[in-house]
PDB file of C-alpha atoms in Angstrom:
ATOM      1  CA  MET A1275       2.502  -2.156  -8.499  1.00 51.00           C
ATOM      2  CA  VAL A1276       2.490  -4.116 -11.699  1.00 61.00           C
ATOM      3  CA  ASN A1277       1.385  -7.711 -11.286  1.00 67.00           C
ATOM      4  CA  THR A1278       3.810  -9.940 -13.140  1.00 79.00           C
ATOM      5  CA  LYS A1279       5.016 -13.500 -12.705  1.00 82.00           C
ATOM      6  CA  TRP A1280       8.146 -15.444 -13.482  1.00 84.00           C
ATOM      7  CA  GLU A1281       6.456 -16.820 -16.598  1.00 84.00           C
ATOM      8  CA  ASP A1282       6.536 -13.273 -18.049  1.00 88.00           C
ATOM      9  CA  CYS A1283      10.267 -13.713 -18.563  1.00 89.00           C
ATOM     10  CA  PRO A1284      10.707 -14.693 -22.238  1.00 91.00           C
ATOM     11  CA  ILE A1285      12.342 -18.004 -23.078  1.00 89.00           C
ATOM     12  CA  ASP A1286      16.074 -17.617 -23.810  1.00 91.00           C
ATOM     13  CA  LYS A1287      16.345 -14.475 -21.634  1.00 90.00           C
ATOM     14  CA  TYR A1288      16.989 -13.661 -18.026  1.00 90.00           C
ATOM     15  CA  CYS A1289      14.919 -11.131 -16.120  1.00 89.00           C
ATOM     16  CA  VAL A1290      15.136  -8.872 -13.087  1.00 90.00           C
ATOM     17  CA  TRP A1291      12.469  -7.077 -11.031  1.00 89.00           C
ATOM     18  CA  THR A1292      12.793  -4.283  -8.481  1.00 88.00           C
ATOM     19  CA  ASP A1293      10.470  -5.974  -5.986  1.00 89.00           C
ATOM     20  CA  ALA A1294      10.295  -9.474  -4.548  1.00 90.00           C
ATOM     21  CA  ASN A1295       8.091 -12.136  -6.098  1.00 89.00           C
ATOM     22  CA  TYR A1296       8.465 -10.767  -9.646  1.00 87.00           C
ATOM     23  CA  VAL A1297       6.628  -7.465  -9.138  1.00 84.00           C
ATOM     24  CA  THR A1298       7.280  -3.987 -10.675  1.00 81.00           C
ATOM     25  CA  ASN A1299       9.935  -2.624 -13.016  1.00 80.00           C
ATOM     26  CA  PHE A1300      10.532  -5.805 -14.976  1.00 84.00           C
ATOM     27  CA  VAL A1301      13.226  -6.019 -17.645  1.00 82.00           C
ATOM     28  CA  SER A1302      14.252  -8.990 -19.786  1.00 83.00           C
ATOM     29  CA  LEU A1303      17.845  -9.318 -20.957  1.00 83.00           C
ATOM     30  CA  ALA A1304      19.673 -11.415 -23.524  1.00 82.00           C
ATOM     31  CA  VAL A1305      23.144  -9.881 -23.231  1.00 77.00           C
ATOM     32  CA  GLY A1306      25.365  -8.727 -20.408  1.00 80.00           C
ATOM     33  CA  VAL A1307      24.766  -5.472 -18.565  1.00 78.00           C
ATOM     34  CA  GLY A1308      27.956  -3.880 -17.280  1.00 81.00           C
ATOM     35  CA  SER A1309      26.023  -1.523 -15.025  1.00 77.00           C
ATOM     36  CA  HIS A1310      22.375  -1.894 -14.066  1.00 73.00           C
ATOM     37  CA  ASP A1311      21.178   1.707 -14.127  1.00 70.00           C
ATOM     38  CA  GLY A1312      17.857   3.484 -13.841  1.00 64.00           C
ATOM     39  CA  PRO A1313      15.264   1.743 -11.698  1.00 62.00           C
ATOM     40  CA  HIS A1314      17.403  -1.412 -11.498  1.00 67.00           C
ATOM     41  CA  ARG A1315      20.533   0.236 -10.062  1.00 71.00           C
ATOM     42  CA  ASN A1316      21.079  -1.470  -6.704  1.00 75.00           C
ATOM     43  CA  SER A1317      17.396  -2.359  -6.554  1.00 83.00           C
ATOM     44  CA  VAL A1318      17.019  -5.883  -7.972  1.00 89.00           C
ATOM     45  CA  SER A1319      14.889  -7.885  -5.538  1.00 91.00           C
ATOM     46  CA  SER A1320      13.939 -10.880  -7.673  1.00 91.00           C
ATOM     47  CA  LEU A1321      15.394 -12.514 -10.757  1.00 90.00           C
ATOM     48  CA  PHE A1322      14.730 -15.401 -13.081  1.00 89.00           C
ATOM     49  CA  ASN A1323      16.927 -17.242 -15.568  1.00 90.00           C
ATOM     50  CA  PHE A1324      14.921 -18.669 -18.480  1.00 89.00           C
ATOM     51  CA  ARG A1325      18.000 -19.456 -20.580  1.00 90.00           C
ATOM     52  CA  ASN A1326      19.536 -22.844 -21.338  1.00 89.00           C
ATOM     53  CA  ALA A1327      22.754 -21.704 -19.670  1.00 89.00           C
ATOM     54  CA  SER A1328      23.778 -20.098 -16.395  1.00 92.00           C
ATOM     55  CA  VAL A1329      23.686 -16.352 -15.739  1.00 92.00           C
ATOM     56  CA  TYR A1330      26.247 -14.529 -13.588  1.00 93.00           C
ATOM     57  CA  PHE A1331      25.134 -11.722 -11.264  1.00 93.00           C
ATOM     58  CA  TYR A1332      27.777  -9.440  -9.738  1.00 93.00           C
ATOM     59  CA  LYS A1333      27.803  -7.100  -6.763  1.00 93.00           C
ATOM     60  CA  GLY A1334      30.161  -4.742  -8.614  1.00 92.00           C
ATOM     61  CA  ALA A1335      29.826  -2.846 -11.875  1.00 90.00           C
ATOM     62  CA  ASN A1336      31.490  -4.193 -15.020  1.00 92.00           C
ATOM     63  CA  TYR A1337      31.320  -7.817 -13.892  1.00 93.00           C
ATOM     64  CA  SER A1338      33.376  -7.323 -10.745  1.00 94.00           C
ATOM     65  CA  GLY A1339      33.067  -8.267  -7.117  1.00 96.00           C
ATOM     66  CA  GLU A1340      31.276 -11.227  -5.632  1.00 96.00           C
ATOM     67  CA  VAL A1341      29.415 -13.351  -8.172  1.00 96.00           C
ATOM     68  CA  LYS A1342      26.278 -15.482  -7.897  1.00 93.00           C
ATOM     69  CA  ILE A1343      25.744 -18.093 -10.591  1.00 92.00           C
ATOM     70  CA  VAL A1344      22.098 -18.806 -11.350  1.00 90.00           C
ATOM     71  CA  PRO A1345      21.650 -22.031 -13.345  1.00 88.00           C
ATOM     72  CA  PRO A1346      18.964 -22.613 -15.963  1.00 86.00           C
ATOM     73  CA  PRO A1347      15.511 -23.475 -14.617  1.00 82.00           C
ATOM     74  CA  THR A1348      14.807 -27.051 -13.591  1.00 73.00           C
ATOM     75  CA  THR A1349      11.947 -28.704 -11.765  1.00 61.00           C
ATOM     76  CA  ALA A1350      13.788 -28.125  -8.488  1.00 63.00           C
ATOM     77  CA  ASN A1351      14.734 -24.469  -8.983  1.00 65.00           C
ATOM     78  CA  HIS A1352      12.159 -23.185 -11.498  1.00 61.00           C
ATOM     79  CA  LYS A1353      11.409 -20.136  -9.378  1.00 65.00           C
ATOM     80  CA  ASN A1354      15.114 -19.311  -9.038  1.00 69.00           C
ATOM     81  CA  TRP A1355      15.318 -16.203  -6.862  1.00 84.00           C
ATOM     82  CA  ALA A1356      11.802 -14.873  -6.222  1.00 87.00           C
ATOM     83  CA  ASN A1357      12.830 -13.004  -3.094  1.00 90.00           C
ATOM     84  CA  LEU A1358      16.445 -11.922  -2.586  1.00 91.00           C
ATOM     85  CA  TRP A1359      15.818 -10.499   0.876  1.00 89.00           C
ATOM     86  CA  GLY A1360      18.006 -12.238   3.440  1.00 88.00           C
ATOM     87  CA  THR A1361      20.291 -13.788   0.797  1.00 89.00           C
ATOM     88  CA  GLY A1362      22.912 -11.041   0.747  1.00 93.00           C
ATOM     89  CA  TRP A1363      21.896 -10.183  -2.834  1.00 93.00           C
ATOM     90  CA  ASN A1364      18.831  -7.954  -2.363  1.00 93.00           C
ATOM     91  CA  ASP A1365      19.224  -4.439  -3.826  1.00 91.00           C
ATOM     92  CA  ILE A1366      22.943  -4.931  -4.445  1.00 92.00           C
ATOM     93  CA  ILE A1367      23.316  -6.429  -7.955  1.00 91.00           C
ATOM     94  CA  ARG A1368      25.249  -4.005 -10.179  1.00 90.00           C
ATOM     95  CA  SER A1369      25.998  -6.083 -13.293  1.00 90.00           C
ATOM     96  CA  SER A1370      25.056  -9.352 -14.949  1.00 91.00           C
ATOM     97  CA  LYS A1371      25.864 -11.486 -17.942  1.00 91.00           C
ATOM     98  CA  PRO A1372      24.872 -14.835 -19.396  1.00 90.00           C
ATOM     99  CA  SER A1373      27.401 -17.604 -19.827  1.00 89.00           C
ATOM    100  CA  LYS A1374      28.164 -18.340 -23.478  1.00 72.00           C
TER     101      LYS A1374
END
């Protein structure tokens, strides 16, 4: 496994990992992804929003299905979603996009 941390997510991007607690197969994104493919297809287990705006994560491809809005980091939520297990969002995210 690759040892990473939420701080590895670049400022002004949002990031997803295939394992909980920001480990393995890390990708940083600045634009929407209509279909998370490759190692991130239905396998996102942690995410972090380092943007100044919210990011929308969808259970369906092409921004469809149930949506989870992840706000920008604050003191209270700076770790955002380190472990999606038990939240109903583990290994099920199919698309994502930042707000404005």
